[in-house]
Tab-separated table of C-alpha atoms and ligand atoms in Angstrom:
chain	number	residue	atom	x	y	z
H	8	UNK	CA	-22.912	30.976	57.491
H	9	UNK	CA	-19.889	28.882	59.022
H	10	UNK	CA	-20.823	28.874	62.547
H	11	UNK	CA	-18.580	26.538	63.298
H	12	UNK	CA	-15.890	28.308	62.122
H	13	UNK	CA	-16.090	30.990	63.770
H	14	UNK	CA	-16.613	29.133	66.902
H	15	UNK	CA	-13.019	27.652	66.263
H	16	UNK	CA	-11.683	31.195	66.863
H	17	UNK	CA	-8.972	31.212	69.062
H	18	UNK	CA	-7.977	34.541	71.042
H	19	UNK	CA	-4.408	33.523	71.204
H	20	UNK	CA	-2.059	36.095	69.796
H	21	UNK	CA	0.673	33.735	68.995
H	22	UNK	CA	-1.510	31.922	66.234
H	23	UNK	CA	-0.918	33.231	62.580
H	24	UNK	CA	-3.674	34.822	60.655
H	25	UNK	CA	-4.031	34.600	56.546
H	26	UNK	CA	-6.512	35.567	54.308
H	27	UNK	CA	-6.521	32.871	50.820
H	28	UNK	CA	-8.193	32.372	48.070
H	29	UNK	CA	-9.067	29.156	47.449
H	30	UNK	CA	-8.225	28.102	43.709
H	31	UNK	CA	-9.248	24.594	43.907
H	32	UNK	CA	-9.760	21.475	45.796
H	33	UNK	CA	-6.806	18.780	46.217
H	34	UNK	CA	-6.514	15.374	46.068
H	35	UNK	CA	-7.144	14.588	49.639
H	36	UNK	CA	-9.756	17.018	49.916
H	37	UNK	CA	-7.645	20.064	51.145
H	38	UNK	CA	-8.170	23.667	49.267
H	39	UNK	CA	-5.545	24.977	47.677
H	40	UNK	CA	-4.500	28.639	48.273
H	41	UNK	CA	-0.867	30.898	48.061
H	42	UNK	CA	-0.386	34.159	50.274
H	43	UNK	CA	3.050	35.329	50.782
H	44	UNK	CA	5.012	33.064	48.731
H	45	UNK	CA	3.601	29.840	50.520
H	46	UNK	CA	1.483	27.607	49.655
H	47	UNK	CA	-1.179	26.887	51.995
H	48	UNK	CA	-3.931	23.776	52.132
H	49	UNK	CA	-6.955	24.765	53.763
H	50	UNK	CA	-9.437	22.119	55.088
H	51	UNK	CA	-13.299	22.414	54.950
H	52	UNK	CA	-12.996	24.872	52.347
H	53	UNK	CA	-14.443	25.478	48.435
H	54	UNK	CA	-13.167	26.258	45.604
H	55	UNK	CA	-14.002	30.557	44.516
H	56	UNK	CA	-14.397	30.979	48.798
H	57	UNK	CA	-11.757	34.073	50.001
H	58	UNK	CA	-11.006	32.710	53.567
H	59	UNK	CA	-9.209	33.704	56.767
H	60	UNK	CA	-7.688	30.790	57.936
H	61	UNK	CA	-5.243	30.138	60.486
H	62	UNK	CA	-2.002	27.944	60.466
H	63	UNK	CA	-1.996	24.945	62.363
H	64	UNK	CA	1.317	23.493	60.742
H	65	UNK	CA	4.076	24.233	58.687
H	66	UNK	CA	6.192	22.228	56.562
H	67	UNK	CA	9.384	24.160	54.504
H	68	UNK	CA	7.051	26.408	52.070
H	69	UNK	CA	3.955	24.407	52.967
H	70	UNK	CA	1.233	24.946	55.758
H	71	UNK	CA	-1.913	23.614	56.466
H	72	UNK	CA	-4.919	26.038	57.969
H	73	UNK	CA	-8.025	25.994	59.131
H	74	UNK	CA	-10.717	28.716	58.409
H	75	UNK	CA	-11.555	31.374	61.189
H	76	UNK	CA	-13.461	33.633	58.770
H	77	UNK	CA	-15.052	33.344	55.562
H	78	UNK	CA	-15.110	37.271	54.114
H	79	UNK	CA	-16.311	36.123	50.787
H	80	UNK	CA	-18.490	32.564	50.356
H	81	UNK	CA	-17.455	30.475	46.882
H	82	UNK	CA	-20.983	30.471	45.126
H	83	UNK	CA	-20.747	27.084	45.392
H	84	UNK	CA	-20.558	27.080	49.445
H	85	UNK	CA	-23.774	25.868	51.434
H	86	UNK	CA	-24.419	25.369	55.336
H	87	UNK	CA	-23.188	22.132	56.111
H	88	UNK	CA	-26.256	20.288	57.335
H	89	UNK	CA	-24.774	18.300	60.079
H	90	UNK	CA	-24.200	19.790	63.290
H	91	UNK	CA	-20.822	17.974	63.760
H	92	UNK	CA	-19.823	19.089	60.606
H	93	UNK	CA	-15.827	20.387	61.261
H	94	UNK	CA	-15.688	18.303	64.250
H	95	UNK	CA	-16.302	15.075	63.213
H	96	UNK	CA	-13.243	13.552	61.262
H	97	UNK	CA	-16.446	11.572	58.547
H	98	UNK	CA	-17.158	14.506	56.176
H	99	UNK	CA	-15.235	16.958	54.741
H	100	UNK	CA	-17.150	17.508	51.729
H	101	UNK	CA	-20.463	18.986	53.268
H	102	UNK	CA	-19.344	22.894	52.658
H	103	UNK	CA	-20.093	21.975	48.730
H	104	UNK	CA	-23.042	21.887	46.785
H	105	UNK	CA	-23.286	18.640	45.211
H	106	UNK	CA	-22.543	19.486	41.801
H	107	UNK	CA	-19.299	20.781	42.967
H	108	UNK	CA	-18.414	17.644	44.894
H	109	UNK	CA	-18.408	15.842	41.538
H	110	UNK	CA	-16.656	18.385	40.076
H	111	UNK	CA	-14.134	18.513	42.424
H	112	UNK	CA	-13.717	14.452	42.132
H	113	UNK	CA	-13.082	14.208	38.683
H	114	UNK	CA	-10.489	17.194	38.776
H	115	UNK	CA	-8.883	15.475	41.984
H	116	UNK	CA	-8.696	12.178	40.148
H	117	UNK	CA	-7.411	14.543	36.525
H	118	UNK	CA	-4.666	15.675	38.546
H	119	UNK	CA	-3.512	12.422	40.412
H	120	UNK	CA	-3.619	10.666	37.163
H	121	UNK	CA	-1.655	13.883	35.432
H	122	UNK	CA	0.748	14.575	38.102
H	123	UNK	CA	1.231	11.413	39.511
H	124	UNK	CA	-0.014	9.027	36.709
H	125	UNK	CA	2.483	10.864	34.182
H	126	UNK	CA	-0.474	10.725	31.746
H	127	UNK	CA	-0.367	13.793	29.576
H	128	UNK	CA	-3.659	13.607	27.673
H	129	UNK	CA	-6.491	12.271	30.399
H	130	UNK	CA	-9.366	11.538	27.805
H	131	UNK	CA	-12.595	12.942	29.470
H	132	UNK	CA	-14.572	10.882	31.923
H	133	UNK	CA	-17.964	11.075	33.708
H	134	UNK	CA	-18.821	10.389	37.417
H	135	UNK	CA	-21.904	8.372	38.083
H	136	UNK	CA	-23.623	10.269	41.141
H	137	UNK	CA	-24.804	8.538	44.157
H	138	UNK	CA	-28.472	7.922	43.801
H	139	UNK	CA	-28.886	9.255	46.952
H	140	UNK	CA	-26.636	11.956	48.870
H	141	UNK	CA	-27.806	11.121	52.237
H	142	UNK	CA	-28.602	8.001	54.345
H	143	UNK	CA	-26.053	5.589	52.172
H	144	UNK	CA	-23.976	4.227	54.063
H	145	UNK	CA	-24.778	0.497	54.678
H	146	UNK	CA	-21.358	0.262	56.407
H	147	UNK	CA	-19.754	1.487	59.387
H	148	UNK	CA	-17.347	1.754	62.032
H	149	UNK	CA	-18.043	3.574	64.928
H	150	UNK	CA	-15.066	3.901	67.871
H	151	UNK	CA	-16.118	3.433	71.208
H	152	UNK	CA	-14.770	5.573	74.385
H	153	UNK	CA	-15.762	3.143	77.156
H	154	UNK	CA	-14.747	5.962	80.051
H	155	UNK	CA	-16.323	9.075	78.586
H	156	UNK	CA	-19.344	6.909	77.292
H	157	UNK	CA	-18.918	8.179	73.744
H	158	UNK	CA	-19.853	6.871	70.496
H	159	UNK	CA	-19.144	8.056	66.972
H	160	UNK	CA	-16.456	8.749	64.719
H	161	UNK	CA	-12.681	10.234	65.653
H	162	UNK	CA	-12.099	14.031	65.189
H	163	UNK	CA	-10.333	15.149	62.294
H	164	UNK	CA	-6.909	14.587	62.754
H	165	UNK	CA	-7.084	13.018	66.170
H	166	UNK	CA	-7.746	9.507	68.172
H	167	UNK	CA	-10.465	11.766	70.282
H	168	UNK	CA	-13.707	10.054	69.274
H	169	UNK	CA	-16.775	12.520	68.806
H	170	UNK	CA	-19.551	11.122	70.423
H	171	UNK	CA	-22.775	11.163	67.686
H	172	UNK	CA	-26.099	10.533	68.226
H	173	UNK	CA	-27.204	10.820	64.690
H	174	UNK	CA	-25.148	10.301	61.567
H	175	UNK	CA	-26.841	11.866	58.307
H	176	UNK	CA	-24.811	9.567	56.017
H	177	UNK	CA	-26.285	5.907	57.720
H	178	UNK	CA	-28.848	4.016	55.838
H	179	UNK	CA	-31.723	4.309	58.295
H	180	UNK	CA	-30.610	0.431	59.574
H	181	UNK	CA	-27.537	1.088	60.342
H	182	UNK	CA	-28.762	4.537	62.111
H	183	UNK	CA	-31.072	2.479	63.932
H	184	UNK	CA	-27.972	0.193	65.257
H	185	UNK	CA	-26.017	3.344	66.344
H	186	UNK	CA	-28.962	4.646	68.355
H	187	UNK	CA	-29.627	1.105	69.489
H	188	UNK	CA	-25.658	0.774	70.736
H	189	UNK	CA	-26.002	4.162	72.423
H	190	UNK	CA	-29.120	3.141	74.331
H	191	UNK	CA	-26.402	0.056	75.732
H	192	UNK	CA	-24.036	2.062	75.986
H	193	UNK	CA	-26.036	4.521	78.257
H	194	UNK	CA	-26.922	1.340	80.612
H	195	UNK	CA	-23.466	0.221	81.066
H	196	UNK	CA	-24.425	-2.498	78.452
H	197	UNK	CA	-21.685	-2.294	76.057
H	198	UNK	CA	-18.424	-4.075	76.643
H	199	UNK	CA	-15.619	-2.308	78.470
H	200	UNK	CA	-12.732	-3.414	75.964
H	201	UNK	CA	-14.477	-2.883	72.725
H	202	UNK	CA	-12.359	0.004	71.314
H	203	UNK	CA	-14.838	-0.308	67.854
H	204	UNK	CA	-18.504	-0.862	66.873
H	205	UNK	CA	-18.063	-2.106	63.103
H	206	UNK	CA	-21.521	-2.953	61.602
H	207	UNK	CA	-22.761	-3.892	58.071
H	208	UNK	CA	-26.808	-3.957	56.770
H	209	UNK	CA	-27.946	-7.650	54.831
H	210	UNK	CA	-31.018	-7.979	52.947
H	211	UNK	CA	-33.027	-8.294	56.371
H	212	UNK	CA	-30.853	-7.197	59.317
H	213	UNK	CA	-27.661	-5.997	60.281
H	214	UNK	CA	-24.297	-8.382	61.305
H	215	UNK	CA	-22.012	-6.137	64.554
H	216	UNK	CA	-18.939	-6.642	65.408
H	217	UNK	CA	-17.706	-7.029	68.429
H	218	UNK	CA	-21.548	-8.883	69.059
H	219	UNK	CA	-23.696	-7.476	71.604
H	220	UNK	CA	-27.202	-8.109	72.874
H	221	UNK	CA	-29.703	-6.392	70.788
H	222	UNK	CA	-33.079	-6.969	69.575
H	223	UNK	CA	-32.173	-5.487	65.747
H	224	UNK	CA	-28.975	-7.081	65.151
H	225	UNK	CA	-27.616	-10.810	64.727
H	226	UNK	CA	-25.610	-12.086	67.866
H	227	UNK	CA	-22.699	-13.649	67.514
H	228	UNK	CA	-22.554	-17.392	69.073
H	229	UNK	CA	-20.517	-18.416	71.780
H	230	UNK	CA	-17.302	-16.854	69.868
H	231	UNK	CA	-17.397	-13.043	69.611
H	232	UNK	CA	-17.255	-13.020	65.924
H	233	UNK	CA	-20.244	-12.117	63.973
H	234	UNK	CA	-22.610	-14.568	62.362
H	235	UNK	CA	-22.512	-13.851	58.519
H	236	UNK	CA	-25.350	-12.660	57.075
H	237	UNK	CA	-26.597	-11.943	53.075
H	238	UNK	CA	-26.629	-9.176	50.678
H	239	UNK	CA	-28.547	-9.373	47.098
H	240	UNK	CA	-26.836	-6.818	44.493
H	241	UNK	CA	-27.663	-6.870	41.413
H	242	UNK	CA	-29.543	-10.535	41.796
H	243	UNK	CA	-26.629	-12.444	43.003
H	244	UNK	CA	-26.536	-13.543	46.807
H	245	UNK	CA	-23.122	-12.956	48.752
H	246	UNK	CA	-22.345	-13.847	52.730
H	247	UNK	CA	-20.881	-10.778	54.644
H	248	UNK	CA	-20.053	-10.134	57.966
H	249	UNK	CA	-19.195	-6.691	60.029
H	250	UNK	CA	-15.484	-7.580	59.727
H	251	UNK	CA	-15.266	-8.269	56.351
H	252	UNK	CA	-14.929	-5.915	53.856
H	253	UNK	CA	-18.082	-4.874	51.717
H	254	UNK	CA	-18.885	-2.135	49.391
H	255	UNK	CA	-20.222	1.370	51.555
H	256	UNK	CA	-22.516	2.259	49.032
H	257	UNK	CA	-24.826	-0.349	47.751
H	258	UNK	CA	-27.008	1.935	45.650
H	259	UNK	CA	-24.018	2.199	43.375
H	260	UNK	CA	-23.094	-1.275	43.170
H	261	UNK	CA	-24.607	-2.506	40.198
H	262	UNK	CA	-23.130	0.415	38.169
H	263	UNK	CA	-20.279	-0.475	39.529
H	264	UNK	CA	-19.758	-4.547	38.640
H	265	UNK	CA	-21.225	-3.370	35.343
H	266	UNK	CA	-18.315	-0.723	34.320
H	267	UNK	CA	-15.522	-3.187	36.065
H	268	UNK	CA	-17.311	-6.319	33.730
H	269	UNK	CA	-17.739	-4.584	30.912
H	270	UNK	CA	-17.806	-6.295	27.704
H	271	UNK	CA	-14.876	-8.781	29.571
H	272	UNK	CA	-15.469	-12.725	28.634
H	273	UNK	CA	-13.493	-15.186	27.729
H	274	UNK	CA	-11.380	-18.524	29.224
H	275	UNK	CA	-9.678	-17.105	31.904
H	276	UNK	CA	-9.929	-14.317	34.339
H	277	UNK	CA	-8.066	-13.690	37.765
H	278	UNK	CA	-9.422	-11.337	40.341
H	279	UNK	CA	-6.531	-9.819	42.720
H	280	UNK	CA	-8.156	-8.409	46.175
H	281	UNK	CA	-11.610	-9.882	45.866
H	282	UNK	CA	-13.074	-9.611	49.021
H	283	UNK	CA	-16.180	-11.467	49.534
H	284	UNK	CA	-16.640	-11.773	45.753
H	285	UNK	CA	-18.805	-9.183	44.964
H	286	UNK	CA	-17.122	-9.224	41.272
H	287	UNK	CA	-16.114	-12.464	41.251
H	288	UNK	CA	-19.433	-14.106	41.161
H	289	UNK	CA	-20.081	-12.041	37.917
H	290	UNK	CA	-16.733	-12.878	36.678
H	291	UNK	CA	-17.150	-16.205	37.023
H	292	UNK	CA	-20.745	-15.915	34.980
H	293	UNK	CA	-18.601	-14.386	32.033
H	294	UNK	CA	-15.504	-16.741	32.092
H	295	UNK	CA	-14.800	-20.437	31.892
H	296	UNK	CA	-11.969	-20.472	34.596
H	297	UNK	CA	-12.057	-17.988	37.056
H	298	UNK	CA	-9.600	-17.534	40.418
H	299	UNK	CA	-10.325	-14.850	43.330
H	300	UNK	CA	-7.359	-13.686	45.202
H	301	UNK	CA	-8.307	-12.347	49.362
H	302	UNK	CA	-5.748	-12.548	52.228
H	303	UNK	CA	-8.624	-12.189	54.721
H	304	UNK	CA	-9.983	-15.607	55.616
H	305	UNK	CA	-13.611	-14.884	56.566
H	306	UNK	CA	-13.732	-12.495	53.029
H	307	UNK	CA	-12.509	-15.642	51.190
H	308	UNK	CA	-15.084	-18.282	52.708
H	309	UNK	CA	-18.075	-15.906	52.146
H	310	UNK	CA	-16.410	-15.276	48.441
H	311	UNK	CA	-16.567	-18.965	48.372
H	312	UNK	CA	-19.857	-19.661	49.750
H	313	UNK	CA	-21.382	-17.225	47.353
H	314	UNK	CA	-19.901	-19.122	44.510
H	315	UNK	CA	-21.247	-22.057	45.537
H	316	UNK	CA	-24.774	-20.520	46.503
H	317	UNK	CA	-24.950	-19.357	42.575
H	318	UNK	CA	-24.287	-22.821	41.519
H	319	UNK	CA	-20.918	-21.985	40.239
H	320	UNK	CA	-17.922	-24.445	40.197
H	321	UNK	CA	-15.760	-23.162	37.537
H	322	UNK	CA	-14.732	-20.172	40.089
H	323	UNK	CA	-12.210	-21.121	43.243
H	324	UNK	CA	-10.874	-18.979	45.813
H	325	UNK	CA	-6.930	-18.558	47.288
H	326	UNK	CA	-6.862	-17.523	50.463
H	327	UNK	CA	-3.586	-15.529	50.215
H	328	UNK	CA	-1.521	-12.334	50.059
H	329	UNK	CA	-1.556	-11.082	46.624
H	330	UNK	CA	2.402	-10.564	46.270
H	331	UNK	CA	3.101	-14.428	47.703
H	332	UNK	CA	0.557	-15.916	45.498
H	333	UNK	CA	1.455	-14.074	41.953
H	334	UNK	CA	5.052	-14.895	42.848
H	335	UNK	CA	4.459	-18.418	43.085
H	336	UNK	CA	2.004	-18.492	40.033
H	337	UNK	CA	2.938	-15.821	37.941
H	338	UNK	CA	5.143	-18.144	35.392
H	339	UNK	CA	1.829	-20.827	35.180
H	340	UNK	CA	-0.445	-17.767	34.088
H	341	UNK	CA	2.433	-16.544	32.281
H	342	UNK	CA	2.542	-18.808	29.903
H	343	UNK	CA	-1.323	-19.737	29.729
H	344	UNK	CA	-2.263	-16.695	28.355
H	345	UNK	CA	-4.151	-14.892	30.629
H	346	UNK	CA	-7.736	-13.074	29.438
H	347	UNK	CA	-8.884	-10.510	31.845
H	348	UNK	CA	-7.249	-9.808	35.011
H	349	UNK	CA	-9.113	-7.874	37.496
H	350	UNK	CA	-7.852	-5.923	40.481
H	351	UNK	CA	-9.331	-3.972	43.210
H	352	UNK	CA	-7.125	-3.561	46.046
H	353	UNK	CA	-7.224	-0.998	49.245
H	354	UNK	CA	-6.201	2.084	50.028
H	355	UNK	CA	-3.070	1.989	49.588
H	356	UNK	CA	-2.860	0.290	46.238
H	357	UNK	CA	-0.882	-2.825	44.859
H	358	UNK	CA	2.868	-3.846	46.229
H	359	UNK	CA	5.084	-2.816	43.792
H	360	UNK	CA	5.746	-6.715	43.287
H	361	UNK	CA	2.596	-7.593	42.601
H	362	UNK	CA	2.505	-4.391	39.412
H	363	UNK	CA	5.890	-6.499	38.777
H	364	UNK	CA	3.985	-9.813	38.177
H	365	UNK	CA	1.284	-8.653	36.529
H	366	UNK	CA	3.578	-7.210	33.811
H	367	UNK	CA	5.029	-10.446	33.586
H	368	UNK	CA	2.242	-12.382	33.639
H	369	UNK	CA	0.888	-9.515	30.722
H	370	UNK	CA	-3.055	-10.137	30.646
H	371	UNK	CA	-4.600	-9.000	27.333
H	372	UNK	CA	-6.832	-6.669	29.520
H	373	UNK	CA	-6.260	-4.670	33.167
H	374	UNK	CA	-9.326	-3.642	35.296
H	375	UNK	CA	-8.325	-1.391	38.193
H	376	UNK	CA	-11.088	-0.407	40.380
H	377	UNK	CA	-9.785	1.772	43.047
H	378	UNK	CA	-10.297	3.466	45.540
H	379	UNK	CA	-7.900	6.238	45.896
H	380	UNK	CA	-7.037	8.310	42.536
H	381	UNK	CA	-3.619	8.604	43.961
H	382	UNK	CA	-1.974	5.037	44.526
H	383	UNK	CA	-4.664	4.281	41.546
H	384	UNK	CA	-1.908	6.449	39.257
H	385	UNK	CA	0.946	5.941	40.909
H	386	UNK	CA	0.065	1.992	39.667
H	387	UNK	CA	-0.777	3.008	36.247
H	388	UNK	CA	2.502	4.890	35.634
H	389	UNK	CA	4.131	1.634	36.224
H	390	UNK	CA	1.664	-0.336	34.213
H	391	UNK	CA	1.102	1.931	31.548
H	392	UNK	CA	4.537	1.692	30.043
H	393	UNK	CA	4.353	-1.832	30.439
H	394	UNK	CA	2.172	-2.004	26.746
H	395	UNK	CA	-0.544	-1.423	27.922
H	396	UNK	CA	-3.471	1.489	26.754
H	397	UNK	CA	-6.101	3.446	28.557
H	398	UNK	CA	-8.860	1.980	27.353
H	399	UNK	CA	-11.499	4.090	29.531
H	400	UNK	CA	-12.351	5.692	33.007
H	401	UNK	CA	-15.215	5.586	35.143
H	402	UNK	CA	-16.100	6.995	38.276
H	403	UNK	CA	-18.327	6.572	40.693
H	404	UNK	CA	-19.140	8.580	43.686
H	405	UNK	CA	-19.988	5.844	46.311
H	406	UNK	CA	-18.647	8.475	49.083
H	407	UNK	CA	-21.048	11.756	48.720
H	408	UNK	CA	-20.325	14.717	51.200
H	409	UNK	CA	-16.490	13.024	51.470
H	410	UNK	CA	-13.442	13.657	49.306
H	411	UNK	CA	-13.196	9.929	48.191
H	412	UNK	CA	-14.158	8.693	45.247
H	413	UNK	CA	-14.190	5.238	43.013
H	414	UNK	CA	-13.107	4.783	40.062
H	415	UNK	CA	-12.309	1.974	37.487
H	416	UNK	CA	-10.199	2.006	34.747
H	417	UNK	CA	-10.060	-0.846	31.553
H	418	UNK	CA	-6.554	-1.623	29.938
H	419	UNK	CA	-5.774	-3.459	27.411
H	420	UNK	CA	-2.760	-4.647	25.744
H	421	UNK	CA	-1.611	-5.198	21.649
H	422	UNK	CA	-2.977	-8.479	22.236
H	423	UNK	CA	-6.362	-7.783	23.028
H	424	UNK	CA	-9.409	-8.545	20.324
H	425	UNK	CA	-11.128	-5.223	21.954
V	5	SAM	C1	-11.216	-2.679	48.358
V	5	SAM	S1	-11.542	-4.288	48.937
V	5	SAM	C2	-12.237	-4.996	47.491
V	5	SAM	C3	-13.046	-6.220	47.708
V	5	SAM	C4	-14.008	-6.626	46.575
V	5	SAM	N1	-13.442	-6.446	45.271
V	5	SAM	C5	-15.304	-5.861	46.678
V	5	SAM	O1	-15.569	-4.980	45.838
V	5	SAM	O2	-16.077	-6.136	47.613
V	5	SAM	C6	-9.950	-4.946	49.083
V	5	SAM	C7	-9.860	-6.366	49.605
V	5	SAM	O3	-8.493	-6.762	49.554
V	5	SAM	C8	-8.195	-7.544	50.688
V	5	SAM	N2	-6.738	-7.437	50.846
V	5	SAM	C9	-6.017	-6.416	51.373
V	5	SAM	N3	-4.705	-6.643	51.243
V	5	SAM	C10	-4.580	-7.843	50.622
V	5	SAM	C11	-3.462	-8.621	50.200
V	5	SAM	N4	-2.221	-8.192	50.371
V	5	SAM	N5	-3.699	-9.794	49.598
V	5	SAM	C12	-4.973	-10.229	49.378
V	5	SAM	N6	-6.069	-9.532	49.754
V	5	SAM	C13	-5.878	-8.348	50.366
V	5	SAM	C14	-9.032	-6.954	51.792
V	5	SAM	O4	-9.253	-7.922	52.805
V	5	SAM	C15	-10.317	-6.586	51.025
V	5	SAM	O5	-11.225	-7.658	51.068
């Protein structure tokens, strides 16, 4: 077991040797371990495994290592299937068994919303597991090294792409678009300045960006953006292209608008971050007024076109930043009383303005669906205080053999009937 491990062996007698235990996995995926009054984060490790691992980095009392050795497996360790497992910077979760995966999301998103959250008593929550733990992903981004001819995803940690040939986590569509690429890319046929391949799966085929020639997926016209294409979740239509930004796990999705929806209706609801309006067509099913909040301008004419494909007028979309458009509205919504305010932002979470203007604006219920239990706290420890309860948690793993994981939390405020 741990082939690759071993293989990352360096005979250099300057490196630093350890043997850990690792006690549990941390938000961001890395083990956690102590030996000689340090603290040390292991990567590609699990929880119970007694490791030696070797430091790449230290910081004050921390360091971060990578396993040489495993000289006792956690009985939750299996082979990692993929042979560019430790390599390739996609998975970091495939050393697991599944059922420790999940458990290792909900304590990752336990401790972001204890530590970092500053909530003491985290009720107890369940994670919905992906239907399927393989062959998922109906989105991707694959970087391109036009000298080397190689195609895949960067190495963990670095800008060196690893070239793959087959990526266990694609839906077979978007596998067959990888293999399809590589076959151009083999012939010289793929574009010497494309630094990225990003490609999304619709109900019949498969929108690239930057568009190339290929029998399986939708050129672009004259322009080299991508035509938009359609994707039916749930029985509602939306537009979608490969550069704007759509759910990576559609087997999830209707789980997903289901635990963000709720019981929510009502006269008004705004939705901050909506992308091409995967919620917001729902939203807008459920609520007399509705308004959709996306900064990216092909997102909000897709969110828009879907509206208007479902026959549905009482919806509009802002094409805006979130933090310039509550600033300028947040004293109309104020003061109108706002039902359900829905928010599902990136990585990184909301500007601290725009937690600002949502307590001001003070909806009588909060949905945050994020991804990233870590800005998802650090948001709720501002918004929290602000009167408002935990009214649940959900989570979802949409991101099987990775560290990532949904989730979506309901607030609501004094003022709320439910
Ligand atoms: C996590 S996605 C959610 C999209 C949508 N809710 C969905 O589930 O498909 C976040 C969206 O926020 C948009 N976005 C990022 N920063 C933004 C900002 N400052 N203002 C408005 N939209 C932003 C991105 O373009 C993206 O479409």
């Amino acid at each position: 077991m741990g082939g690759w491990y071993l293989e990352n062996t360096k005979d250099d007698p300057a490196e630093e040797l350890v043997e850990v235990a690792v006690e549990r996995i941390l938000p961001g995926g890395l083990g956690l371990a102590h030996a000689d009054g340090r603290t040390i984060f292991v990567a590609l490790s699990a929880p119970g495994d007694r490791l030696r691992v070797k430091i790449e980095r230290v910081k004050g009392n921390v360091a971060f290592a990578s396993v040489t050795e495993i000289l006792e497996p956690s009985s939750v360790r299996i082979e990692p299937p993929c042979p560019y497992f430790g390599r390739c910077g996609g998975c970091d979760f495939q050393q697991m068994s599944y059922a420790a995966q999940l458990e290792a999301k909900v304590e990752i998103i336990r401790d972001c919303l204890r530590r970092i959250g500053g909530i003491e008593d985290v009720p107890q929550f369940q994670i919905t597991p992906a239907p399927n733990q393989w062959h998922y992903r109906s989105r991707a981004q694959w970087q391109y090294d036009a000298a080397r001819k190689w195609l895949g995803y960067f190495e963990s940690g670095s800008r060196r792409v690893c070239d793959v040939a087959e990526c266990a986590v694609l839906v077979p569509e978007l596998q067959n678009t990888l293999s399809s690429l590589r076959g151009q890319m083999e012939q010289g046929g793929l574009p010497d300045d494309a630094r990225d391949f990003r490609a999304v799966v619709g109900d019949g085929d498969v929108s690239i960006s930057p568009s190339v020639r290929n029998p399986i997926v939708r050129e672009g016209a004259s322009t080299k953006r991508p035509l938009g294409i359609t994707r039916t979740i749930a029985g509602e239509t939306y537009g979608l292209n490969a550069e704007s930004f759509f759910q990576t796990n559609a087997d999830l999705l209707p789980q997903l608008i289901e635990a963000a929806l709720h019981d929510a209706q009502g006269e008004s609801a705004v939705e901050l971050y909506c992308g091409v309006g995967l919620l917001t067509v729902p939203l807008a099913r459920r609520f007399t007024s509705v308004i959709g909040v996306e900064s990216d301008s092909s997102a909000a004419k897709f969110a828009q076109s879907s509206l208007r494909l479902a026959g549905l007028s009482n919806a509009k979309i802002a094409k805006e930043g979130v933090g310039n458009w509550l600033a300028w509205n947040q004293q109309n919504l104020g003061s109108a009383s706002l039902d359900f305010l829905l928010l599902d932002p990136p990585r990184a979470g909301a500007e601290s303005r725009v937690i600002a203007d949502i307590l001001r604006i003070r909806p009588k219920r909060i949905c945050y669906v994020s991804c990233d239990p870590a800005t998802l706290a650090r948001d709720l420890r501002k918004l929290i205080p602000g009167d408002y309860s935990l009214k649940s948690i959900v989570a979802f793993d949409m991101f099987p053999q990775t560290h990532h994981v949904e989730t979506v939390v309901q607030l609501v405020s004094p003022q709320s009937d439910n």
